[in-house]
Coordinates of C-alpha atoms and ligand atoms in Angstrom, one line a residue:
Chain U
M418 CA 79.5 85.0 92.3
P419 CA 76.1 83.5 93.5
Q420 CA 74.2 86.6 92.4
V421 CA 74.7 89.8 90.7
E422 CA 73.2 92.8 89.4
L423 CA 74.0 95.1 86.9
R424 CA 71.7 97.6 86.3
I425 CA 72.4 100.3 83.0
A426 CA 70.9 103.0 82.1
A427 CA 69.4 102.6 78.3
R428 CA 72.0 104.2 76.7
P429 CA 74.1 101.9 74.0
A430 CA 77.7 103.2 76.0
L431 CA 76.5 101.3 78.9
V432 CA 76.0 97.7 76.5
R433 CA 80.2 97.6 76.7
T434 CA 80.4 98.0 80.2
A435 CA 77.5 95.2 80.4
R436 CA 79.7 92.7 78.5
Q437 CA 83.1 93.8 80.2
V438 CA 81.4 92.1 83.7
A439 CA 79.4 89.9 82.4
T440 CA 83.2 88.3 80.4
T441 CA 84.6 89.3 84.2
L442 CA 81.7 87.0 86.1
A443 CA 82.7 84.5 83.0
R444 CA 85.9 83.8 83.8
R445 CA 85.0 84.1 87.8
V446 CA 83.2 80.0 87.5
G447 CA 86.1 78.9 85.2
L448 CA 85.1 80.2 81.6
A449 CA 87.9 79.7 79.2
G450 CA 88.9 80.8 75.9
D451 CA 86.0 80.2 73.2
V452 CA 83.7 79.9 75.3
L453 CA 84.4 83.5 77.1
D454 CA 84.5 85.2 73.8
E455 CA 81.5 84.7 73.7
V456 CA 79.4 85.3 76.6
R457 CA 80.5 88.8 75.7
L458 CA 79.0 88.2 72.6
A459 CA 75.8 86.5 73.3
V460 CA 75.5 88.6 76.1
G461 CA 76.2 92.7 73.9
E462 CA 73.1 91.1 71.8
A463 CA 70.8 90.7 74.5
C464 CA 71.6 94.5 76.0
S465 CA 71.7 95.3 72.7
L466 CA 68.7 94.9 72.3
A467 CA 66.9 95.7 75.5
V468 CA 68.4 98.8 75.6
A469 CA 67.2 99.9 72.0
L470 CA 63.7 98.6 73.6
V471 CA 64.0 101.0 76.9
G472 CA 64.9 104.0 74.0
E473 CA 66.8 106.2 74.8
G474 CA 64.8 108.6 76.7
S475 CA 63.6 106.3 79.2
D476 CA 64.5 106.2 83.1
A477 CA 63.8 103.0 83.2
A478 CA 67.2 100.4 83.4
V479 CA 68.0 97.4 82.0
S480 CA 68.6 94.6 84.5
V481 CA 71.8 91.7 84.0
R482 CA 71.6 89.0 86.5
F483 CA 74.3 86.9 86.7
R484 CA 74.0 83.2 88.2
D485 CA 76.0 81.3 88.9
D486 CA 74.6 78.1 90.1
D487 CA 75.7 75.4 87.6
G488 CA 77.6 77.6 85.1
L489 CA 76.6 80.9 84.6
A490 CA 73.5 81.3 84.0
V491 CA 72.8 85.1 82.5
E492 CA 69.4 86.4 82.8
I493 CA 68.2 90.3 80.9
R494 CA 65.2 92.3 81.0
A495 CA 63.9 95.5 80.2
P496 CA 60.1 96.6 80.7
G497 CA 57.9 97.6 78.1
D498 CA 54.4 95.5 77.8
L499 CA 54.7 93.5 74.5
P500 CA 53.2 90.9 73.3
A501 CA 53.3 87.2 74.8
A502 CA 55.8 86.0 72.6
E503 CA 58.2 83.0 72.4
G504 CA 61.1 82.4 70.3
E505 CA 61.9 83.3 66.8
A506 CA 58.9 84.8 68.1
A507 CA 59.9 87.4 70.4
A508 CA 62.2 88.5 68.1
E509 CA 60.5 89.8 65.5
V510 CA 57.8 90.9 68.5
V511 CA 60.5 93.7 69.5
A512 CA 61.9 93.9 66.5
A513 CA 58.5 95.5 66.0
A514 CA 59.1 97.7 68.6
V515 CA 62.5 98.8 67.9
E516 CA 61.6 99.7 64.5
G517 CA 60.8 103.1 63.8
V518 CA 63.0 104.7 66.8
G519 CA 66.4 104.4 64.9
T520 CA 65.4 103.9 61.2
D521 CA 63.4 107.4 59.8
D522 CA 67.6 109.1 59.9
G523 CA 68.6 106.3 57.3
S524 CA 70.5 104.6 59.5
D525 CA 70.5 100.6 58.9
P526 CA 67.3 98.4 60.9
L527 CA 67.8 96.8 64.4
P528 CA 68.8 93.1 63.0
A529 CA 66.6 91.6 65.8
G530 CA 66.8 88.8 63.7
S531 CA 70.7 87.9 63.8
T532 CA 70.9 88.8 67.7
L533 CA 68.3 85.4 67.7
M534 CA 70.9 84.0 64.8
V535 CA 74.3 85.0 67.2
L536 CA 71.9 84.0 70.8
T537 CA 71.0 80.4 69.6
S538 CA 74.0 79.5 67.7
L539 CA 76.8 80.8 70.0
V540 CA 74.1 79.6 73.5
P541 CA 74.0 76.1 74.7
D542 CA 70.7 77.7 76.7
V543 CA 68.4 80.4 75.4
T544 CA 65.2 81.7 76.1
V545 CA 63.8 84.5 74.6
R546 CA 60.2 85.9 75.7
T547 CA 58.3 88.8 76.0
G548 CA 54.8 90.1 77.1
A549 CA 53.2 92.0 79.8
D550 CA 56.1 92.7 81.4
G551 CA 59.0 93.5 78.6
L552 CA 61.6 91.5 77.1
D553 CA 63.2 88.8 78.9
V554 CA 66.5 87.5 77.9
R555 CA 68.0 83.7 79.6
L556 CA 71.0 82.8 78.8
G557 CA 72.8 79.3 80.4
W558 CA 76.2 77.6 79.8
P559 CA 75.7 75.0 82.1
A560 CA 79.1 73.2 84.0
Chain Q
M633 CA 89.0 99.5 72.9
D634 CA 86.7 103.2 71.7
L635 CA 86.5 102.1 68.3
S636 CA 89.5 104.0 65.8
L637 CA 88.9 104.5 61.5
S638 CA 90.9 105.6 58.9
T639 CA 90.8 106.2 54.7
R640 CA 92.5 105.3 52.5
T641 CA 93.1 105.7 48.6
V642 CA 94.8 103.1 46.8
D643 CA 94.0 102.3 43.2
D644 CA 91.2 103.1 42.8
R645 CA 89.8 101.6 45.6
T646 CA 89.0 103.1 49.3
V647 CA 89.6 101.8 51.9
V648 CA 88.7 101.6 55.0
E649 CA 90.4 100.4 57.9
V650 CA 88.6 99.8 61.2
A651 CA 90.0 98.5 64.8
G652 CA 88.4 98.6 68.6
E653 CA 84.5 97.3 69.2
I654 CA 82.4 97.5 66.8
D655 CA 78.8 97.6 68.8
V656 CA 75.8 99.4 69.5
Y657 CA 77.3 102.3 70.5
T658 CA 80.5 102.9 68.0
A659 CA 78.6 101.6 65.1
P660 CA 76.6 104.6 64.1
R661 CA 80.2 105.8 63.4
L662 CA 81.2 103.9 60.3
R663 CA 77.9 104.2 58.6
E664 CA 78.7 107.5 58.8
Q665 CA 81.2 107.1 57.0
L666 CA 80.1 104.7 54.7
V667 CA 77.6 106.6 54.0
E668 CA 80.0 109.6 53.8
L669 CA 81.8 108.2 51.5
V670 CA 79.4 106.9 49.3
N671 CA 78.3 109.7 49.0
G672 CA 81.6 111.4 48.4
G673 CA 81.4 109.4 45.2
N674 CA 83.4 106.6 46.4
Y675 CA 81.1 103.3 45.1
H676 CA 84.2 100.6 45.6
L677 CA 85.3 99.8 48.8
V678 CA 87.2 97.7 51.1
V679 CA 86.5 97.5 55.0
D680 CA 89.3 96.4 56.4
L681 CA 88.3 95.0 59.8
E682 CA 92.3 93.0 60.6
G683 CA 92.1 96.2 64.1
V684 CA 88.3 94.8 64.8
E685 CA 88.1 93.4 68.5
F686 CA 84.8 92.4 68.8
L687 CA 82.0 92.8 66.2
D688 CA 78.2 91.8 66.8
S689 CA 74.9 91.9 65.4
T690 CA 75.3 95.8 65.0
G691 CA 78.1 96.0 63.4
L692 CA 76.8 93.1 60.7
G693 CA 73.9 95.3 60.3
V694 CA 75.5 98.6 59.4
L695 CA 78.3 96.4 57.3
V696 CA 74.7 95.2 55.5
G697 CA 73.7 99.1 55.1
G698 CA 77.2 99.7 53.6
L699 CA 76.9 96.8 50.2
K700 CA 72.8 98.1 50.5
R701 CA 74.4 101.2 49.5
V702 CA 77.2 100.7 46.6
R703 CA 75.2 98.2 45.0
A704 CA 72.8 101.1 44.5
H705 CA 76.0 102.0 41.9
D706 CA 76.9 99.0 41.2
G707 CA 80.0 99.4 43.4
S708 CA 80.8 96.9 45.7
L709 CA 82.7 96.4 49.6
R710 CA 85.3 93.9 50.4
L711 CA 85.9 93.0 53.6
V712 CA 89.1 91.9 54.8
C713 CA 89.6 89.5 58.0
T714 CA 91.6 86.4 59.0
Q715 CA 90.5 87.0 62.3
E716 CA 89.2 83.3 63.1
R717 CA 86.4 84.4 65.5
I718 CA 85.0 87.8 63.5
L719 CA 85.2 85.3 60.7
K720 CA 82.5 82.6 63.2
I721 CA 80.4 85.9 63.2
F722 CA 79.0 86.6 59.1
R723 CA 79.1 82.1 58.9
I724 CA 77.0 82.2 61.9
T725 CA 74.7 84.2 60.3
G726 CA 74.9 83.0 56.3
L727 CA 76.8 86.6 55.7
T728 CA 79.1 85.1 53.8
K729 CA 77.5 84.3 51.3
V730 CA 77.0 88.0 50.9
F731 CA 80.0 89.7 50.9
S732 CA 83.4 88.8 49.6
I733 CA 86.1 88.4 52.3
H734 CA 89.3 88.5 51.5
D735 CA 93.1 87.3 53.6
S736 CA 95.1 91.1 52.7
V737 CA 93.8 94.8 51.6
D738 CA 96.0 93.8 48.2
D739 CA 93.9 90.4 47.4
A740 CA 91.1 93.0 48.2
V741 CA 92.1 95.5 46.0
A742 CA 93.2 93.7 43.6
A743 CA 89.6 91.5 43.0
A744 CA 88.0 92.1 39.6
D745 CA 84.0 93.2 40.2
Chain Y
M1479 CA 77.6 106.3 81.8
P1480 CA 75.3 108.3 82.9
Q1481 CA 73.7 105.7 85.4
V1482 CA 74.9 102.1 86.6
E1483 CA 73.9 100.4 90.0
L1484 CA 76.1 97.0 90.5
R1485 CA 73.6 94.6 93.8
I1486 CA 76.1 92.1 94.8
A1487 CA 75.4 90.1 97.2
A1488 CA 76.8 90.1 100.9
R1489 CA 80.1 87.8 99.9
P1490 CA 83.2 88.2 100.4
A1491 CA 84.3 87.2 96.7
L1492 CA 82.3 90.1 94.8
V1493 CA 84.2 92.8 95.8
R1494 CA 86.3 92.1 93.5
T1495 CA 83.9 92.4 90.8
A1496 CA 83.0 96.0 92.2
R1497 CA 86.3 97.6 92.3
Q1498 CA 87.0 96.0 88.5
V1499 CA 83.6 97.9 87.7
A1500 CA 84.5 100.7 89.8
T1501 CA 88.2 100.5 87.0
T1502 CA 86.4 99.9 84.2
L1503 CA 84.0 102.6 84.4
A1504 CA 86.4 105.1 86.6
R1505 CA 88.7 105.0 82.9
R1506 CA 85.7 105.2 80.6
V1507 CA 85.2 108.8 82.5
G1508 CA 88.6 109.7 81.6
L1509 CA 90.6 108.9 85.1
A1510 CA 93.2 107.8 84.9
G1511 CA 97.0 106.0 86.2
D1512 CA 97.1 107.1 89.9
V1513 CA 93.4 107.6 90.8
L1514 CA 92.4 105.1 88.9
D1515 CA 94.0 102.7 91.3
E1516 CA 92.6 105.5 94.3
V1517 CA 89.3 104.7 92.4
R1518 CA 89.4 101.1 93.0
L1519 CA 91.2 100.8 96.3
A1520 CA 88.6 103.2 98.0
V1521 CA 85.2 101.2 95.9
G1522 CA 86.8 98.4 97.1
E1523 CA 87.0 99.7 100.8
A1524 CA 84.3 100.9 100.9
C1525 CA 82.2 97.5 99.6
S1526 CA 84.0 95.6 102.2
L1527 CA 83.1 97.1 104.9
A1528 CA 79.7 97.3 103.1
V1529 CA 79.3 93.2 102.7
A1530 CA 80.8 92.3 105.7
L1531 CA 78.1 95.1 107.4
V1532 CA 75.4 92.9 105.9
G1533 CA 77.3 89.7 106.7
E1534 CA 77.2 86.4 104.4
G1535 CA 74.1 84.4 105.6
S1536 CA 71.8 87.2 104.7
D1537 CA 70.1 88.2 100.9
A1538 CA 70.2 91.8 101.0
A1539 CA 72.8 93.3 98.8
V1540 CA 75.0 95.6 98.7
S1541 CA 74.2 98.2 95.8
V1542 CA 77.2 100.1 94.7
R1543 CA 76.2 103.1 92.4
F1544 CA 77.9 105.1 89.8
R1545 CA 77.1 109.2 88.3
D1546 CA 79.4 110.4 85.9
D1547 CA 77.9 114.3 86.6
D1548 CA 80.8 115.7 87.2
G1549 CA 83.6 113.4 87.8
L1550 CA 83.2 110.1 88.8
A1551 CA 80.2 109.9 91.6
V1552 CA 80.5 106.4 93.7
E1553 CA 77.2 105.7 96.1
I1554 CA 77.9 102.3 98.4
R1555 CA 74.8 101.2 100.7
A1556 CA 74.2 98.2 102.2
P1557 CA 70.6 98.1 104.7
G1558 CA 70.5 97.4 108.4
D1559 CA 69.2 99.4 110.7
L1560 CA 72.2 101.3 113.2
P1561 CA 72.3 104.4 114.8
A1562 CA 72.7 107.7 113.6
A1563 CA 76.3 109.2 112.6
E1564 CA 78.5 110.6 110.4
G1565 CA 82.0 110.0 109.9
E1566 CA 84.2 108.7 112.7
A1567 CA 81.7 107.9 114.4
A1568 CA 79.6 106.2 111.5
A1569 CA 82.4 104.4 110.4
E1570 CA 82.7 103.4 114.5
V1571 CA 79.1 102.2 114.4
V1572 CA 80.4 99.6 111.6
A1573 CA 82.7 98.8 113.7
A1574 CA 80.6 98.1 116.3
A1575 CA 77.9 96.2 114.3
V1576 CA 80.2 94.0 112.5
E1577 CA 82.6 93.8 115.9
G1578 CA 81.6 89.7 116.8
V1579 CA 81.3 88.9 113.5
G1580 CA 84.7 87.6 112.3
T1581 CA 86.2 87.9 115.4
D1582 CA 85.5 84.7 117.7
D1583 CA 87.4 82.1 115.2
G1584 CA 90.6 84.6 116.1
S1585 CA 90.8 86.8 112.7
D1586 CA 91.6 89.8 113.1
P1587 CA 89.2 92.2 113.3
L1588 CA 87.7 94.2 110.7
P1589 CA 89.4 97.5 111.2
A1590 CA 87.0 100.2 110.5
G1591 CA 89.7 102.9 110.8
S1592 CA 92.0 102.3 109.0
T1593 CA 88.7 101.8 106.4
L1594 CA 88.3 105.6 107.1
M1595 CA 92.1 106.7 107.2
V1596 CA 91.9 104.9 103.7
L1597 CA 88.5 106.8 102.2
T1598 CA 89.4 110.2 104.0
S1599 CA 93.3 110.1 102.2
L1600 CA 92.3 109.5 98.9
V1601 CA 89.6 110.5 97.3
P1602 CA 88.5 114.4 97.5
D1603 CA 84.9 114.0 98.6
V1604 CA 84.0 111.3 101.2
T1605 CA 81.3 110.7 102.7
V1606 CA 79.9 108.5 105.4
R1607 CA 76.5 107.5 106.7
T1608 CA 75.2 105.8 109.1
G1609 CA 70.8 105.2 109.9
A1610 CA 68.0 103.2 110.2
D1611 CA 68.5 102.2 106.8
G1612 CA 72.0 101.1 106.8
L1613 CA 75.6 102.2 106.0
D1614 CA 75.6 105.5 102.7
V1615 CA 79.1 106.4 101.7
R1616 CA 79.6 108.1 98.8
L1617 CA 82.8 109.0 96.6
G1618 CA 83.3 111.7 94.4
W1619 CA 85.8 112.8 92.3
P1620 CA 85.2 115.7 90.2
A1621 CA 86.5 115.8 87.6
Chain C
M245 CA 94.1 87.7 89.3
D246 CA 94.1 85.9 93.0
L247 CA 96.3 85.4 95.8
S248 CA 99.5 82.6 95.5
L249 CA 102.1 81.7 98.9
S250 CA 105.5 80.1 98.8
T251 CA 106.6 79.8 101.8
R252 CA 110.7 78.4 102.2
T253 CA 113.6 79.1 104.7
V254 CA 115.5 81.5 104.5
D255 CA 119.1 81.2 107.1
D256 CA 116.3 81.1 110.1
R257 CA 114.4 83.2 108.0
T258 CA 110.6 82.1 107.5
V259 CA 109.9 83.8 103.9
V260 CA 106.2 83.9 102.7
E261 CA 106.1 84.9 98.7
V262 CA 103.0 86.6 98.5
A263 CA 101.4 87.2 95.0
G264 CA 98.0 88.7 93.7
E265 CA 95.8 90.5 95.7
I266 CA 95.0 90.5 98.7
D267 CA 92.2 91.8 100.0
V268 CA 88.5 91.1 102.3
Y269 CA 87.9 88.0 100.4
T270 CA 91.2 86.1 100.0
A271 CA 92.8 87.8 103.1
P272 CA 91.3 85.2 106.0
R273 CA 93.8 82.5 103.4
L274 CA 97.3 84.4 104.0
R275 CA 96.6 84.8 108.0
E276 CA 95.9 80.4 108.1
Q277 CA 99.5 80.7 106.3
L278 CA 101.6 83.5 108.8
V279 CA 99.3 81.4 111.4
E280 CA 99.9 78.1 110.9
L281 CA 103.8 79.2 110.7
V282 CA 103.9 80.8 113.7
N283 CA 102.0 78.3 115.5
G284 CA 104.9 76.2 114.1
G285 CA 107.5 77.3 116.2
N286 CA 108.7 79.3 112.6
Y287 CA 108.3 83.6 114.9
H288 CA 110.4 85.0 112.8
L289 CA 108.7 86.2 109.0
V290 CA 110.1 88.1 105.9
V291 CA 106.2 88.3 104.7
D292 CA 107.8 89.4 100.5
L293 CA 105.0 91.3 99.3
E294 CA 107.0 92.5 95.7
G295 CA 104.3 90.2 93.6
V296 CA 101.4 91.8 95.2
E297 CA 99.5 93.5 92.4
F298 CA 95.9 94.9 95.3
L299 CA 96.3 95.6 99.0
D300 CA 93.4 96.3 101.0
S301 CA 93.3 97.9 105.1
T302 CA 91.7 94.2 105.1
G303 CA 95.4 92.8 104.6
L304 CA 96.3 95.3 106.5
G305 CA 94.3 93.8 109.2
V306 CA 96.5 90.2 108.5
L307 CA 99.3 91.9 108.7
V308 CA 99.3 93.4 111.7
G309 CA 98.0 90.2 113.1
G310 CA 100.5 88.6 112.2
L311 CA 103.5 91.3 113.8
K312 CA 101.3 90.3 116.6
R313 CA 101.7 87.1 117.2
V314 CA 105.0 87.0 116.3
R315 CA 105.2 89.7 119.0
A316 CA 103.6 87.3 121.4
H317 CA 106.9 85.4 120.6
D318 CA 110.2 87.3 120.4
G319 CA 109.5 87.3 117.0
S320 CA 110.3 89.5 113.8
L321 CA 107.7 90.0 111.0
R322 CA 109.4 92.0 108.0
L323 CA 107.4 93.3 105.6
V324 CA 110.0 93.6 101.0
C325 CA 107.7 96.6 99.1
T326 CA 109.8 98.5 96.6
Q327 CA 106.3 99.1 95.2
E328 CA 104.5 103.0 95.0
R329 CA 101.1 101.8 95.1
I330 CA 101.9 99.0 98.0
L331 CA 104.2 101.8 99.8
K332 CA 101.0 104.2 99.3
I333 CA 98.7 102.3 102.5
F334 CA 101.2 101.7 104.7
R335 CA 102.1 105.3 104.8
I336 CA 98.2 106.7 104.4
T337 CA 97.3 104.1 107.8
G338 CA 100.4 105.0 109.5
L339 CA 101.5 102.1 109.1
T340 CA 105.3 103.4 108.0
K341 CA 106.4 103.0 112.0
V342 CA 105.1 99.9 113.0
F343 CA 106.7 97.7 110.1
S344 CA 109.9 97.2 109.4
I345 CA 109.9 97.9 105.4
H346 CA 113.0 96.1 103.3
D347 CA 114.6 96.9 99.0
S348 CA 114.9 93.4 99.0
V349 CA 114.3 89.7 100.9
D350 CA 118.2 90.0 101.6
D351 CA 117.8 93.2 102.2
A352 CA 115.2 91.6 105.0
V353 CA 116.4 88.2 106.6
A354 CA 120.1 89.7 106.8
A355 CA 117.9 92.8 109.2
A356 CA 119.4 91.7 113.5
D357 CA 116.3 92.2 115.7
Ligands
LIG1887 N1 72.7 92.7 59.6 C1 71.9 91.8 59.5 N2 72.7 90.2 60.6 C2 72.7 89.8 59.3 N3 72.5 89.0 57.9 C3 71.6 89.9 57.7 C4 71.6 91.9 58.0 N4 71.4 92.2 57.2 C5 70.9 91.4 56.0 N5 70.7 90.5 56.2 C6 71.1 89.2 56.1 O1 71.8 88.9 54.5 C7 70.9 88.7 52.9 C8 71.3 89.7 51.8 O2 71.7 90.8 52.6 P1 71.6 92.1 51.5 O3 72.6 91.9 50.4 O4 70.9 93.2 51.4 O5 70.0 91.8 50.4 P2 68.5 92.5 50.4 O6 68.5 92.9 48.7 O7 68.0 91.2 49.7 O8 68.4 92.2 51.8 C9 69.4 89.0 53.6 O9 68.9 87.6 53.1 C10 69.3 89.6 54.5 O10 68.4 89.2 55.7
LIG1888 N1 94.6 96.7 110.4 C1 94.7 97.8 110.3 N2 95.4 99.5 110.2 C2 96.2 100.3 109.5 N3 96.5 100.3 111.3 C3 95.7 99.5 112.0 C4 95.7 98.4 111.4 N4 95.4 97.9 112.9 C5 96.3 98.1 114.1 N5 96.4 99.0 113.6 C6 97.3 100.4 113.3 O1 98.7 99.5 113.6 C7 99.0 100.2 114.7 C8 100.7 99.4 116.0 O2 100.0 98.6 115.7 P1 100.2 97.2 116.7 O3 101.6 96.6 116.1 O4 99.5 95.8 117.1 O5 99.9 97.5 118.2 P2 99.2 98.0 119.6 O6 99.2 96.8 120.3 O7 98.9 98.6 119.6 O8 97.7 97.2 118.5 C9 98.3 100.3 116.1 O9 98.5 102.2 116.3 C10 97.2 100.4 115.2 O10 96.1 100.8 115.6

């Protein structure tokens, strides 16, 4: 499984597809037990952010790339012109970009902060970056 | 597995039994259910998560939103959950301090507010 | 599930991944029972052909696109400069292009003919095309 | 599920029990197993497909290749398969006319050549 890329339209229903593919590939590289759950949750969290960022109207795709060079590495990207930031600041950038998208109907705001909390708690290696080419989340489970 | 929701009344509590996956796709349905109950005057809710297979932070957001709504009416929203993998997500996000989490629906219904 | 694209490196191990994703998405659009098996087999057959065509050394990817406009539509593409052909002739073009790739070690030739037999027997709508931009297999299960 | 292979001798037959998925990735291992057996002088093979979950045309190609190899030594290669979804693939490709397909290993072993 050296290189698999999943590209999904920015629709919430497809986040589950990304989770399923992630779980399948994680199992393939030999991850098991609780770690599988963590991969599923973390990839789902990152894709939820990415899908919210792109917005449902858009034709742009969210990309999820898998590599198995050393354990499992998953990179989630969504296009968008965002201020450059990293880590918590990047999560805030995404939250600000997404804010107002789904909240005018009285729905609860997307919890970008808790997404980041989940990611950093569950994933050994995490980088969240925003910039002129959008959102880039890298998740790594070293072997 | 998709989300399934069922609601019943136990004593003066409304129990919402949730099964399946609560994620960015299905969470809006749970939110609608909670909003409807609160709008219908049900301010003491028990959300039974024992049948939940997957819960992400969007799902947590909906539960926190439900809590805020019932609290605006001096109500309560208690959770039922004994699944370690689900509890872990509440722990990670510090929400074990925000929610009362019970081992059974009976416990949750019996709990005083 | 309007638009999902899976891109896999040309490695036999990844054909199973494509089958699993196909089965997941087929279930999502409401296909069930024997048809699920047929989707799994047909997508696997087409991807096996595509992977063999690209060859393991290559960096090129095999693309598998899923649409659910009307039932399930799956399009499998592999890059390559091939003579233009359609249907059985296209299968022969692929067989010729693949021939010699894996047969010098005494292995059995890739059964491009039986691949096409399986596809046309199992799939309501099938098109197999080759040309200057490679192999293009379209599989359709109308609703 | 990956491919698993196990081999045993029953009377003068060699039974190869195959379980899992036979596809473009795993078929080479089945081919190696068959080639090894033939090279080792085992010309009467029974391939038990009852544990096979998935079989594609690459797998069929390997079985046809095995048949050619044993026939070159006046041998036989019989299949055991009662699973409808697997039998269907043999039927589609016309290979039910090429292979003797049996309901059980006992049947296959007992069959005269
Ligand atoms: N989706 C969420 N995930 C994790 N924590 C959250 C989420 N939503 C809110 N919180 C946190 O839960 C805590 C309590 O929330 P709440 O009871 O709504 O109080 P408040 O009215 O202070 O927001 C707050 O610290 C808030 O940051
Ligand atoms: N992988 C395959 N899938 C389907 N049919 C095949 C495959 N390989 C061979 N065949 C067909 O099976 C039939 C018998 O094969 P075989 O016993 O090897 O005889 P032959 O020596 O004539 O090829 C032939 O008609 C051949 O075309």
